[in-house]
């Protein structure tokens, strides 16, 4: 959670006091994270807020960035789990 360590930071922060990803993890049935950094792809998997796969290197890459897949928990979000994709796209650029 939080911005980049060691300076830099992000253009837009969607988190709350650096806990954004922790909150998403806690409120999701599943969360999978892939980080492309320093020529490697790092992967970790969570279910209902708990680690189910240790952090591992799963490949090589010439890219940088983070990919997060998650499923909102329907037991918590009982009304809707629909997202405005245009709004999300603008926030993460």
Short mmCIF file of C-alpha atoms in Angstrom, two decimals:
data_model
loop_
_atom_site.label_atom_id
_atom_site.label_comp_id
_atom_site.label_asym_id
_atom_site.label_seq_id
_atom_site.Cartn_x
_atom_site.Cartn_y
_atom_site.Cartn_z
CA UNK A 1 0.00 0.00 0.00
CA UNK A 2 1.08 3.56 -0.49
CA UNK A 3 3.05 5.42 -3.11
CA UNK A 4 6.52 4.77 -4.36
CA UNK A 5 9.14 4.58 -1.66
CA UNK A 6 12.21 6.77 -2.07
CA UNK A 7 10.46 9.70 -3.76
CA UNK A 8 8.54 10.11 -6.97
CA UNK A 9 5.03 9.14 -5.99
CA UNK A 10 2.02 8.83 -8.24
CA UNK A 11 0.05 11.43 -10.22
CA UNK A 12 -3.21 10.38 -8.52
CA UNK A 13 -3.63 8.50 -5.28
CA UNK A 14 -6.76 6.42 -4.84
CA UNK A 15 -5.84 5.10 -1.41
CA UNK A 16 -6.60 6.31 2.07
CA UNK A 17 -3.45 7.19 4.02
CA UNK A 18 -1.49 4.54 2.12
CA UNK A 19 -3.83 1.64 2.87
CA UNK A 20 -5.74 1.44 -0.43
CA UNK A 21 -4.52 -1.99 -1.54
CA UNK A 22 -4.94 -3.42 1.97
CA UNK A 23 -8.57 -2.29 2.02
CA UNK A 24 -9.24 -3.72 -1.46
CA UNK A 25 -7.69 -7.01 -0.32
CA UNK A 26 -9.82 -7.14 2.83
CA UNK A 27 -13.04 -6.45 0.90
CA UNK A 28 -12.40 -8.92 -1.95
CA UNK A 29 -12.91 -12.64 -2.37
CA UNK A 30 -9.72 -12.77 -4.43
CA UNK A 31 -6.85 -10.44 -5.27
CA UNK A 32 -3.95 -11.30 -7.60
CA UNK A 33 -1.00 -8.95 -8.08
CA UNK A 34 1.67 -8.95 -10.80
CA UNK A 35 4.52 -6.46 -10.55
CA UNK A 36 6.81 -5.88 -13.54
CA UNK A 37 10.06 -4.47 -12.13
CA UNK A 38 13.81 -4.79 -12.69
CA UNK A 39 13.32 -7.22 -15.58
CA UNK A 40 11.20 -9.67 -13.58
CA UNK A 41 7.49 -10.39 -13.10
CA UNK A 42 6.63 -10.87 -9.43
CA UNK A 43 3.31 -12.52 -8.48
CA UNK A 44 1.31 -12.98 -5.29
CA UNK A 45 -2.20 -14.29 -4.68
CA UNK A 46 -4.71 -13.61 -1.88
CA UNK A 47 -8.15 -14.99 -1.02
CA UNK A 48 -10.46 -13.18 1.40
CA UNK A 49 -7.52 -11.10 2.65
CA UNK A 50 -5.14 -13.99 3.28
CA UNK A 51 -2.00 -14.93 1.35
CA UNK A 52 -2.51 -18.21 -0.53
CA UNK A 53 0.62 -18.06 -2.71
CA UNK A 54 3.96 -16.71 -1.56
CA UNK A 55 5.57 -13.93 -3.56
CA UNK A 56 7.39 -15.51 -6.48
CA UNK A 57 9.14 -14.54 -9.69
CA UNK A 58 7.10 -16.00 -12.56
CA UNK A 59 8.94 -14.64 -15.58
CA UNK A 60 11.03 -12.01 -17.27
CA UNK A 61 9.81 -8.70 -18.69
CA UNK A 62 10.99 -5.52 -20.34
CA UNK A 63 8.01 -3.62 -18.92
CA UNK A 64 7.34 -1.84 -15.65
CA UNK A 65 4.08 -1.51 -13.79
CA UNK A 66 1.58 -3.30 -11.60
CA UNK A 67 -1.47 -5.34 -12.61
CA UNK A 68 -4.13 -6.06 -9.99
CA UNK A 69 -7.12 -8.36 -10.48
CA UNK A 70 -9.73 -8.51 -7.73
CA UNK A 71 -13.30 -9.60 -7.13
CA UNK A 72 -15.37 -7.52 -4.68
CA UNK A 73 -16.94 -9.69 -1.99
CA UNK A 74 -20.71 -9.93 -2.71
CA UNK A 75 -21.34 -10.65 0.98
CA UNK A 76 -20.07 -7.11 1.71
CA UNK A 77 -21.17 -5.30 -1.46
CA UNK A 78 -24.78 -6.47 -1.56
CA UNK A 79 -26.17 -3.72 -3.82
CA UNK A 80 -23.69 -3.61 -6.71
CA UNK A 81 -20.17 -4.47 -7.79
CA UNK A 82 -20.33 -2.52 -11.05
CA UNK A 83 -17.57 0.00 -11.80
CA UNK A 84 -17.48 3.09 -14.01
CA UNK A 85 -14.58 2.03 -16.26
CA UNK A 86 -14.10 5.50 -17.79
CA UNK A 87 -13.73 7.05 -14.33
CA UNK A 88 -11.32 4.32 -13.19
CA UNK A 89 -9.23 4.67 -16.35
CA UNK A 90 -8.83 8.43 -15.79
CA UNK A 91 -7.81 7.93 -12.14
CA UNK A 92 -5.08 5.39 -12.84
CA UNK A 93 -3.35 7.24 -15.69
#
